[in-house]
Short mmCIF file of C-alpha atoms in Angstrom, two decimals:
data_model
loop_
_atom_site.label_atom_id
_atom_site.label_comp_id
_atom_site.label_asym_id
_atom_site.label_seq_id
_atom_site.Cartn_x
_atom_site.Cartn_y
_atom_site.Cartn_z
CA MET D 1 -66.50 -86.19 -11.12
CA GLU D 2 -64.34 -83.18 -9.67
CA ALA D 3 -64.18 -80.20 -12.14
CA MET D 4 -60.50 -80.01 -13.67
CA ARG D 5 -59.10 -76.77 -14.54
CA THR D 6 -56.05 -76.01 -16.87
CA PHE D 7 -53.37 -73.22 -15.48
CA THR D 8 -50.34 -72.11 -17.76
CA GLY D 9 -47.30 -70.06 -17.12
CA ARG D 10 -43.69 -69.34 -18.26
CA THR D 11 -42.23 -71.50 -15.93
CA MET D 12 -43.62 -74.63 -13.58
CA ALA D 13 -43.47 -72.08 -10.48
CA ASP D 14 -45.56 -69.51 -12.33
CA ALA D 15 -48.29 -72.17 -13.22
CA LEU D 16 -48.25 -73.81 -9.65
CA THR D 17 -48.85 -70.06 -8.28
CA ALA D 18 -51.76 -69.70 -10.38
CA VAL D 19 -53.20 -72.93 -9.15
CA ARG D 20 -52.69 -72.10 -5.58
CA ARG D 21 -54.26 -68.81 -6.16
CA GLU D 22 -57.46 -70.04 -7.86
CA LEU D 23 -57.81 -73.64 -5.89
CA GLY D 24 -56.10 -72.93 -2.71
CA THR D 25 -53.10 -75.01 -0.93
CA GLU D 26 -55.26 -78.25 -0.90
CA ALA D 27 -55.30 -78.36 -4.90
CA VAL D 28 -54.06 -81.67 -6.50
CA VAL D 29 -52.01 -81.50 -9.75
CA LEU D 30 -53.41 -84.11 -12.18
CA HIS D 31 -51.28 -83.57 -15.20
CA THR D 32 -48.34 -81.33 -16.19
CA ARG D 33 -46.85 -80.64 -19.91
CA SER D 34 -44.76 -78.04 -21.27
CA PHE D 35 -45.15 -76.88 -25.26
CA LYS D 36 -43.86 -73.96 -27.48
CA THR D 37 -46.11 -71.35 -28.67
CA GLY D 38 -45.48 -68.15 -30.88
CA GLY D 39 -42.85 -67.43 -33.29
CA VAL D 40 -42.51 -67.85 -36.82
CA LEU D 41 -40.96 -71.36 -38.05
CA GLY D 42 -40.18 -72.12 -34.75
CA ILE D 43 -38.00 -68.93 -34.27
CA GLY D 44 -38.74 -66.86 -31.16
CA ALA D 45 -41.34 -69.49 -29.92
CA LYS D 46 -41.55 -69.16 -26.01
CA THR D 47 -41.96 -72.19 -23.60
CA VAL D 48 -45.43 -72.83 -21.74
CA VAL D 49 -45.90 -74.80 -18.98
CA GLU D 50 -49.51 -76.15 -18.66
CA VAL D 51 -50.81 -77.78 -15.34
CA THR D 52 -54.15 -79.40 -14.90
CA ALA D 53 -55.53 -79.50 -11.34
CA THR D 54 -58.45 -80.05 -9.20
CA ASP D 55 -59.63 -79.05 -5.99
CA GLY D 56 -57.97 -81.34 -3.33
CA ARG D 57 -60.71 -81.19 -0.85
CA ALA D 58 -63.24 -82.59 -3.31
CA VAL D 59 -60.91 -85.39 -3.88
CA GLY D 60 -60.44 -85.93 -0.35
CA ARG D 61 -64.32 -86.21 0.29
CA ARG D 62 -64.84 -88.55 -2.41
CA LYS D 63 -62.21 -90.98 -1.36
CA ARG D 64 -63.39 -90.74 2.34
CA ALA D 65 -66.83 -91.72 0.91
CA GLU D 66 -65.45 -94.36 -1.09
CA ALA D 67 -63.59 -95.67 1.77
CA ARG D 68 -66.57 -95.86 4.04
CA ARG D 69 -68.47 -97.70 1.37
CA SER D 70 -65.75 -100.27 0.78
CA PRO D 71 -66.08 -104.00 2.18
CA ARG D 72 -62.88 -103.83 4.06
CA ALA D 73 -64.19 -100.55 5.98
CA MET D 74 -67.46 -102.18 6.80
CA ALA D 75 -65.82 -105.36 8.32
CA LEU D 76 -63.51 -102.90 10.18
CA ALA D 77 -66.38 -101.17 11.56
CA GLU D 78 -68.42 -104.48 12.32
CA ARG D 79 -65.20 -105.62 14.29
CA ARG D 80 -64.94 -102.34 16.46
CA GLU D 81 -68.78 -102.75 17.16
CA LYS D 82 -68.02 -106.46 18.33
CA ALA D 83 -65.37 -105.52 20.25
CA VAL D 84 -67.30 -102.54 22.22
CA ALA D 85 -70.05 -105.13 22.76
CA THR D 86 -67.80 -107.54 24.17
CA PRO D 87 -64.80 -106.02 26.10
CA ALA D 88 -61.82 -108.37 26.28
CA VAL D 89 -59.06 -108.31 28.92
CA GLU D 90 -55.78 -107.04 27.62
CA PRO D 91 -53.15 -109.83 27.89
CA MET D 92 -50.04 -109.20 29.94
CA ALA D 93 -47.46 -110.49 27.63
CA GLY D 94 -44.71 -110.25 30.15
CA ASP D 95 -46.46 -112.31 32.61
CA LEU D 96 -47.44 -114.89 30.19
CA ILE D 97 -43.76 -115.02 28.89
CA LYS D 98 -42.53 -115.71 32.40
CA LYS D 99 -44.97 -118.41 33.04
CA THR D 100 -44.39 -120.11 29.81
CA TYR D 101 -40.61 -119.54 30.46
CA ALA D 102 -41.01 -121.47 33.71
CA ALA D 103 -42.82 -124.28 32.21
CA ALA D 104 -40.72 -124.75 29.49
CA LYS D 105 -37.67 -125.15 31.56
CA ALA D 106 -39.70 -127.50 33.78
CA GLU D 107 -40.64 -129.67 30.75
CA ILE D 108 -36.70 -129.76 29.89
CA HIS D 109 -35.94 -130.79 33.47
CA ARG D 110 -38.38 -133.66 33.29
CA GLU D 111 -37.03 -134.81 29.83
CA ALA D 112 -33.23 -134.82 30.71
CA GLY D 113 -33.72 -135.41 34.67
CA ALA D 114 -33.38 -132.63 36.98
CA GLY D 115 -30.26 -134.38 38.59
CA ASP D 116 -28.61 -134.23 35.10
CA VAL D 117 -28.81 -130.57 35.28
CA SER D 118 -27.90 -129.75 38.52
CA SER D 119 -24.55 -131.89 38.05
CA GLY D 120 -23.50 -129.90 35.03
CA GLY D 121 -24.68 -132.26 32.14
CA GLY D 122 -26.86 -129.20 30.65
CA VAL D 123 -27.26 -125.65 30.74
CA GLY D 124 -29.26 -124.42 33.60
CA VAL D 125 -30.88 -121.11 33.88
CA ALA D 126 -30.75 -119.22 37.26
CA GLU D 127 -33.97 -117.44 38.29
CA PRO D 128 -35.11 -116.42 41.84
CA PRO D 129 -38.31 -118.05 43.39
CA THR D 130 -41.42 -116.71 42.06
CA MET D 131 -44.49 -115.63 44.12
CA VAL D 132 -48.10 -116.68 42.73
CA ASN D 133 -51.11 -116.34 44.72
CA GLY D 134 -48.91 -115.58 47.80
CA GLN D 135 -47.19 -119.29 47.42
CA GLN D 136 -43.52 -119.65 46.82
CA THR D 137 -42.66 -121.59 43.48
CA ASP D 138 -39.68 -122.39 41.30
CA ALA D 139 -39.24 -123.25 37.52
CA VAL D 140 -39.06 -127.11 38.19
CA ASN D 141 -41.77 -127.41 40.55
CA PRO D 142 -44.54 -124.78 39.88
CA VAL D 143 -47.28 -124.45 42.14
CA VAL D 144 -50.65 -126.01 41.10
CA GLY D 145 -53.42 -123.95 42.07
CA PRO D 146 -56.07 -121.31 40.71
CA VAL D 147 -53.69 -118.77 38.94
CA PRO D 148 -55.73 -116.19 37.09
CA VAL D 149 -54.88 -115.98 33.32
CA PRO D 150 -55.66 -112.74 31.45
CA VAL D 151 -58.03 -113.32 28.32
CA PRO D 152 -56.34 -112.44 24.93
CA VAL D 153 -57.94 -110.25 22.52
CA PRO D 154 -58.96 -112.22 19.79
CA GLU D 155 -56.84 -110.54 17.01
CA ALA D 156 -53.61 -111.00 19.15
CA THR D 157 -54.21 -114.48 20.15
CA GLU D 158 -52.19 -115.89 17.16
CA GLU D 159 -49.25 -113.59 17.54
CA LEU D 160 -49.22 -114.07 21.25
CA THR D 161 -49.16 -117.83 20.97
CA GLN D 162 -46.13 -117.75 18.48
CA GLU D 163 -44.35 -115.18 20.81
CA LEU D 164 -44.83 -117.53 23.72
CA GLN D 165 -43.78 -120.60 21.90
CA SER D 166 -40.63 -118.77 20.70
CA VAL D 167 -39.85 -118.33 24.29
CA LYS D 168 -40.23 -121.96 24.82
CA ALA D 169 -38.07 -122.91 22.16
CA MET D 170 -35.35 -120.43 22.88
CA VAL D 171 -35.13 -122.05 26.50
CA ALA D 172 -34.98 -125.70 24.81
CA ARG D 173 -32.40 -124.51 22.27
CA VAL D 174 -30.24 -122.67 25.11
CA MET D 175 -30.35 -125.75 27.34
CA ARG D 176 -29.69 -128.49 24.75
CA SER D 177 -27.15 -126.37 21.89
CA GLN D 178 -23.92 -126.99 23.73
CA ALA D 179 -22.32 -130.19 24.87
CA GLY D 180 -20.61 -130.72 28.35
CA PRO D 181 -20.89 -128.08 31.11
CA CYS D 182 -21.60 -124.55 30.57
CA PRO D 183 -22.29 -121.55 32.84
CA GLU D 184 -25.84 -120.60 33.86
CA LEU D 185 -27.66 -117.94 31.89
CA PRO D 186 -28.03 -115.08 34.66
CA LYS D 187 -31.49 -113.88 35.75
CA HIS D 188 -30.78 -110.61 34.36
CA LEU D 189 -29.96 -111.61 30.87
CA VAL D 190 -33.17 -113.77 30.82
CA LYS D 191 -35.00 -110.50 32.00
CA HIS D 192 -33.42 -108.83 29.02
CA TYR D 193 -34.75 -111.47 26.76
CA THR D 194 -38.23 -110.94 27.79
CA GLU D 195 -38.23 -107.32 27.36
CA LEU D 196 -36.56 -107.70 23.84
CA ILE D 197 -39.51 -109.97 22.84
CA GLU D 198 -41.93 -107.25 24.46
CA GLN D 199 -40.16 -104.50 22.24
CA GLU D 200 -41.01 -107.11 19.08
CA VAL D 201 -37.60 -108.25 18.39
CA THR D 202 -37.68 -111.56 16.68
CA GLY D 203 -37.20 -114.48 19.10
CA GLU D 204 -34.24 -115.76 16.86
CA LEU D 205 -32.46 -112.54 17.03
CA ALA D 206 -33.18 -112.01 20.81
CA GLU D 207 -31.71 -115.25 21.61
CA ALA D 208 -28.60 -114.61 19.43
CA ILE D 209 -28.19 -111.22 21.44
CA VAL D 210 -28.41 -112.78 25.01
CA THR D 211 -26.20 -115.73 23.91
CA GLU D 212 -23.41 -113.28 22.83
CA ALA D 213 -23.94 -110.84 25.72
CA ARG D 214 -23.29 -113.95 27.96
CA ARG D 215 -20.02 -114.79 26.01
CA LEU D 216 -18.88 -111.17 26.57
CA MET D 217 -19.24 -111.24 30.28
CA ASN D 218 -16.78 -112.69 33.06
CA GLU D 219 -18.05 -114.67 35.86
CA SER D 220 -17.94 -111.83 38.39
CA GLU D 221 -20.54 -109.66 35.95
CA LEU D 222 -23.07 -112.11 35.92
CA ASP D 223 -25.06 -110.92 38.85
CA ASP D 224 -24.45 -107.60 38.15
CA GLU D 225 -27.64 -105.91 36.57
CA LYS D 226 -25.92 -103.07 34.97
CA ALA D 227 -22.98 -105.28 33.38
CA CYS D 228 -25.58 -107.45 31.89
CA HIS D 229 -27.45 -104.29 30.37
CA GLU D 230 -24.19 -103.00 29.10
CA ALA D 231 -23.19 -106.25 27.71
CA VAL D 232 -26.70 -106.41 25.90
CA ARG D 233 -26.57 -102.94 24.55
CA ARG D 234 -23.28 -103.45 23.04
CA THR D 235 -24.15 -106.62 21.50
CA ILE D 236 -27.37 -104.70 19.85
CA SER D 237 -25.15 -102.13 18.70
CA LYS D 238 -23.14 -104.24 16.54
CA TYR D 239 -26.30 -105.63 14.45
CA LEU D 240 -27.06 -101.83 13.88
CA PRO D 241 -25.40 -100.75 10.70
CA VAL D 242 -25.51 -97.02 11.19
CA ASP D 243 -23.88 -94.71 8.57
CA PRO D 244 -20.60 -93.11 10.10
CA GLU D 245 -20.52 -90.65 7.52
CA ALA D 246 -24.10 -89.16 8.22
CA ALA D 247 -22.73 -86.49 10.62
CA ASP D 248 -19.68 -85.53 8.40
CA PHE D 249 -21.17 -82.58 6.69
CA ASN D 250 -17.83 -81.33 5.36
CA ARG D 251 -17.23 -84.56 3.34
CA PRO D 252 -15.64 -83.94 0.05
CA GLY D 253 -17.30 -84.78 -2.98
CA ASP D 254 -16.41 -85.87 -7.00
CA GLY D 255 -16.45 -82.21 -8.09
CA ARG D 256 -20.11 -81.80 -7.83
CA PRO D 257 -22.08 -80.37 -4.74
CA ARG D 258 -22.97 -83.29 -2.41
CA THR D 259 -26.28 -84.27 -3.91
CA ILE D 260 -28.96 -86.12 -1.43
CA ALA D 261 -32.41 -87.06 -2.47
CA LEU D 262 -35.18 -88.50 -0.27
CA VAL D 263 -37.66 -90.96 -1.43
CA GLY D 264 -40.27 -92.84 0.09
CA PRO D 265 -44.22 -93.72 0.29
CA THR D 266 -46.69 -90.94 1.25
CA GLY D 267 -46.95 -89.73 4.80
CA VAL D 268 -43.71 -90.72 6.36
CA GLY D 269 -42.37 -86.97 6.89
CA LYS D 270 -39.94 -86.70 3.56
CA THR D 271 -40.58 -83.13 3.23
CA THR D 272 -40.02 -82.03 6.89
CA THR D 273 -37.19 -84.47 7.00
CA LEU D 274 -35.45 -82.40 4.05
CA ALA D 275 -36.03 -79.32 5.74
CA LYS D 276 -34.53 -80.48 9.01
CA LEU D 277 -31.63 -81.69 6.97
CA ALA D 278 -31.10 -78.37 5.17
CA ALA D 279 -31.32 -76.60 8.51
CA THR D 280 -28.73 -78.70 9.73
CA PHE D 281 -26.43 -78.19 7.06
CA LYS D 282 -26.68 -74.77 6.78
CA LEU D 283 -27.27 -73.55 10.43
CA LYS D 284 -24.99 -76.03 12.46
CA ALA D 285 -22.50 -76.98 9.89
CA GLY D 286 -22.34 -73.67 7.87
CA ARG D 287 -22.55 -75.24 4.52
CA ASN D 288 -24.18 -73.37 1.17
CA ILE D 289 -27.34 -75.48 0.63
CA ALA D 290 -29.85 -75.51 -2.27
CA MET D 291 -33.04 -77.36 -2.41
CA ILE D 292 -35.04 -78.89 -5.33
CA THR D 293 -38.64 -80.37 -5.02
CA LEU D 294 -40.14 -82.92 -7.43
CA ASP D 295 -43.31 -82.88 -5.71
CA THR D 296 -45.64 -80.94 -7.80
CA TYR D 297 -48.46 -83.19 -7.24
CA ARG D 298 -49.33 -81.74 -3.90
CA ILE D 299 -49.46 -77.76 -3.89
CA ALA D 300 -49.40 -77.58 0.02
CA ALA D 301 -46.14 -79.53 -0.26
CA VAL D 302 -44.48 -77.22 -2.38
CA GLU D 303 -45.59 -74.01 -0.34
CA GLN D 304 -44.62 -76.02 2.97
CA LEU D 305 -40.94 -76.47 1.37
CA ARG D 306 -41.04 -72.94 0.14
CA THR D 307 -41.79 -71.43 3.53
CA TYR D 308 -38.93 -73.73 5.01
CA ALA D 309 -36.67 -72.36 2.33
CA GLY D 310 -37.54 -68.69 2.90
CA ILE D 311 -37.05 -69.25 6.86
CA ILE D 312 -33.79 -71.13 6.42
CA GLY D 313 -32.42 -68.83 3.48
CA VAL D 314 -31.68 -71.29 0.67
CA PRO D 315 -32.87 -71.34 -2.86
CA LEU D 316 -35.52 -73.62 -3.96
CA LYS D 317 -36.48 -74.79 -7.55
CA VAL D 318 -39.77 -76.69 -8.59
CA CYS D 319 -39.18 -79.48 -11.17
CA SER D 320 -41.51 -81.66 -12.93
CA ASN D 321 -39.11 -83.63 -15.41
CA PRO D 322 -35.66 -85.26 -15.48
CA ALA D 323 -34.64 -82.45 -18.00
CA GLU D 324 -35.79 -79.77 -15.61
CA LEU D 325 -34.29 -81.52 -12.51
CA ASN D 326 -30.90 -81.78 -14.45
CA ALA D 327 -30.81 -78.02 -15.26
CA ALA D 328 -31.83 -77.19 -11.62
CA VAL D 329 -28.87 -79.19 -10.21
CA ALA D 330 -26.50 -77.61 -12.83
CA SER D 331 -27.37 -74.20 -11.69
CA PHE D 332 -26.57 -75.08 -8.30
CA ALA D 333 -22.96 -76.04 -9.03
CA HIS D 334 -21.26 -73.76 -6.85
CA PHE D 335 -23.21 -74.83 -3.91
CA ASP D 336 -21.94 -77.27 -1.32
CA ALA D 337 -24.87 -79.39 -1.28
CA VAL D 338 -28.20 -79.91 -3.12
CA LEU D 339 -31.23 -81.55 -1.31
CA ILE D 340 -33.73 -83.08 -3.40
CA ASP D 341 -37.32 -83.77 -1.99
CA THR D 342 -39.48 -86.28 -4.26
CA ALA D 343 -43.41 -86.75 -4.26
CA GLY D 344 -44.33 -89.61 -2.08
CA ARG D 345 -45.31 -92.74 -4.00
CA SER D 346 -47.15 -95.80 -2.87
CA GLN D 347 -45.48 -98.79 -2.77
CA ARG D 348 -48.06 -100.53 -4.77
CA ASP D 349 -47.87 -97.79 -7.57
CA ALA D 350 -45.70 -99.49 -10.05
CA ASP D 351 -45.98 -96.72 -13.01
CA LYS D 352 -44.81 -93.86 -10.33
CA LEU D 353 -42.14 -95.82 -9.01
CA VAL D 354 -41.02 -96.26 -12.72
CA GLU D 355 -40.85 -92.48 -12.80
CA LEU D 356 -39.38 -91.86 -9.75
CA GLN D 357 -36.68 -94.17 -10.97
CA GLU D 358 -35.90 -92.32 -13.96
CA MET D 359 -35.88 -88.94 -12.12
CA ILE D 360 -33.15 -90.56 -9.78
CA GLU D 361 -31.07 -92.01 -12.45
CA SER D 362 -30.96 -88.84 -14.48
CA VAL D 363 -29.19 -86.93 -11.73
CA ASP D 364 -27.25 -89.65 -9.82
CA PRO D 365 -27.24 -88.42 -6.55
CA HIS D 366 -24.54 -89.26 -4.15
CA GLU D 367 -27.02 -90.38 -1.61
CA VAL D 368 -30.45 -91.78 -1.92
CA HIS D 369 -32.21 -92.10 1.41
CA LEU D 370 -35.33 -94.15 1.86
CA VAL D 371 -37.57 -92.57 4.42
CA LEU D 372 -39.52 -94.88 6.60
CA SER D 373 -42.06 -94.36 9.41
CA SER D 374 -41.14 -96.36 12.70
CA THR D 375 -44.76 -96.11 13.54
CA CYS D 376 -45.53 -98.68 10.88
CA THR D 377 -45.82 -102.46 11.30
CA GLN D 378 -42.70 -104.47 10.36
CA ARG D 379 -44.67 -106.28 7.54
CA VAL D 380 -45.47 -102.68 5.95
CA ILE D 381 -41.95 -101.54 6.39
CA LEU D 382 -40.22 -104.41 4.63
CA GLU D 383 -42.97 -104.30 1.76
CA THR D 384 -42.20 -100.62 1.38
CA ILE D 385 -38.47 -101.49 1.20
CA GLU D 386 -39.21 -104.42 -1.36
CA ARG D 387 -41.26 -102.33 -3.56
CA PHE D 388 -38.75 -99.36 -3.72
CA ALA D 389 -35.69 -101.78 -4.51
CA ARG D 390 -36.18 -100.74 -8.25
CA VAL D 391 -35.14 -97.38 -6.99
CA ARG D 392 -31.38 -96.93 -6.07
CA THR D 393 -31.37 -96.66 -2.37
CA ASP D 394 -28.49 -96.89 -0.23
CA ARG D 395 -29.46 -95.45 3.18
CA LEU D 396 -32.59 -95.60 5.67
CA ILE D 397 -34.03 -92.61 7.68
CA PHE D 398 -36.57 -93.61 10.43
CA THR D 399 -39.02 -90.75 11.33
CA LYS D 400 -41.51 -90.42 14.05
CA LEU D 401 -39.10 -92.61 16.29
CA ASP D 402 -40.82 -90.71 19.27
CA GLU D 403 -44.23 -92.10 18.36
CA ALA D 404 -42.72 -95.63 17.97
CA VAL D 405 -44.81 -98.02 20.49
CA THR D 406 -41.80 -100.44 20.46
CA GLY D 407 -38.34 -100.25 19.03
CA GLY D 408 -37.67 -103.67 17.78
CA VAL D 409 -38.80 -103.15 14.35
CA LEU D 410 -35.92 -100.95 13.94
CA LEU D 411 -33.70 -103.63 14.68
CA ASN D 412 -35.19 -106.33 12.77
CA VAL D 413 -35.37 -104.42 9.73
CA ALA D 414 -31.78 -103.18 9.88
CA LYS D 415 -30.66 -106.88 10.33
CA LEU D 416 -32.75 -108.01 7.76
CA VAL D 417 -32.09 -105.40 5.05
CA GLY D 418 -28.55 -104.57 5.69
CA LYS D 419 -28.95 -100.78 4.59
CA ARG D 420 -27.07 -98.36 6.72
CA LEU D 421 -29.16 -96.12 8.90
CA SER D 422 -28.34 -92.62 8.39
CA TYR D 423 -30.55 -90.35 10.13
CA VAL D 424 -33.82 -90.44 12.89
CA THR D 425 -36.27 -87.95 13.68
CA THR D 426 -38.15 -87.62 16.88
CA GLY D 427 -40.81 -84.84 16.17
CA GLN D 428 -42.19 -82.26 13.69
CA GLU D 429 -39.96 -79.35 14.91
CA VAL D 430 -37.52 -77.66 12.27
CA PRO D 431 -34.73 -77.59 12.50
CA HIS D 432 -34.73 -79.34 15.53
CA GLN D 433 -35.54 -83.25 16.33
CA ILE D 434 -33.25 -84.88 13.65
CA GLU D 435 -30.03 -86.72 14.43
CA PRO D 436 -27.24 -88.51 12.62
CA SER D 437 -27.94 -92.67 13.61
CA ASP D 438 -25.84 -93.48 16.73
CA ALA D 439 -25.77 -97.00 17.47
CA ARG D 440 -25.64 -96.76 21.40
CA ARG D 441 -28.56 -94.41 21.17
CA LEU D 442 -30.76 -96.59 19.09
CA ALA D 443 -29.60 -99.74 21.05
CA GLU D 444 -31.22 -98.09 24.21
CA VAL D 445 -34.44 -97.47 22.19
CA VAL D 446 -34.65 -101.32 21.01
CA MET D 447 -34.06 -102.06 24.81
CA GLY D 448 -37.45 -100.07 25.52
CA GLN D 449 -35.79 -96.59 26.41
CA ARG D 450 -37.83 -93.64 24.55
CA MET D 451 -35.80 -90.87 22.44
CA ASP D 452 -36.66 -88.38 25.34
CA GLY D 453 -34.66 -90.61 27.82
CA THR D 454 -37.69 -92.20 29.65
CA ASP D 455 -38.47 -96.07 29.78
CA GLY D 456 -41.25 -96.96 27.39
#
């Protein structure tokens, strides 16, 4: 068990300074309390803040040792050893999608009769001849011969199978969904569909996008790759509920400073994002800004924000309970905006989420932004949103967009959750690499373009 030490001070900041001096910036706060001492019959008593802390490095070492001994960690290690011992060939999803697409279309033709499709009895899909092993083939009569098929990685087999099945189902639905003659789906839209699937956009949503994009286009645009790209981009933009007020730094309030709180799980970059917002408000918009942090658990986080506050030139207060938070907000009544940083909470820690809920409700901010990392899987992001539902959140911030492997999760989550996207961050630099969400720009990311303008 790590040694615990107790420190006292007249204020929380004084106590934390003592913790930092004795235990360093890696110290972890275990418990805080305040009490009265001295005086006669309560008269003249002074408030003392007490902080119990331990060396965070020792905690980290213990947790890492426990993690190495956990059954899950051992199982992962065993899987990695097997993967090294038996190297597998990475599946080429795009090639498999195209082959599945051709096979699915051929199956539909066989069921309905190729003659019916060519005469206008169903929906055709225009696609140029494909070369396989040096031979020309088409979707209806694929060449029969030895075609090398990549060996899927075992962990990805189920997901890849579902993806290919979604492509096949999409072809079937598009070809059967409408009665009577219907214009062909141009090859460029088929290409965009497969690209959206590769970006991990859900099959149903990708199908809806290309179908709607087709309706936006006139006949003269169907063979124009740029026109198809623009139609898909405009359609994706409509599915992205961006916050039009995010860039309005001069928005009038209700007599209070514009109060903005950031909440979210650990490790998503809340503190850095708050510093970027403060710098943007002060340096770019010329607003009078104050900052508050509730993250007294990590001494390093307080020091990090204190450093940012000093560089930007804004005041910072450290609070540990609703009473201190309300007092701090009241002391900043003459400022244009107050930005509140909260401690990272695990989405599985119900007690800590209740504490966070009480903090947020006590101060009633104008905006509560749930900060999410775009490097996480869709399942983790949706679980986080569900667990944080007890805390009033009205906007989403996606961080680390420059590190995201695919852009589809952003669109999937936005469509499922329906909360407005306020800001995105694209790196660690303060005050740069943060921007208000722009539907056109994010649509390009969903289509595979990186935030730096290159293709991912």
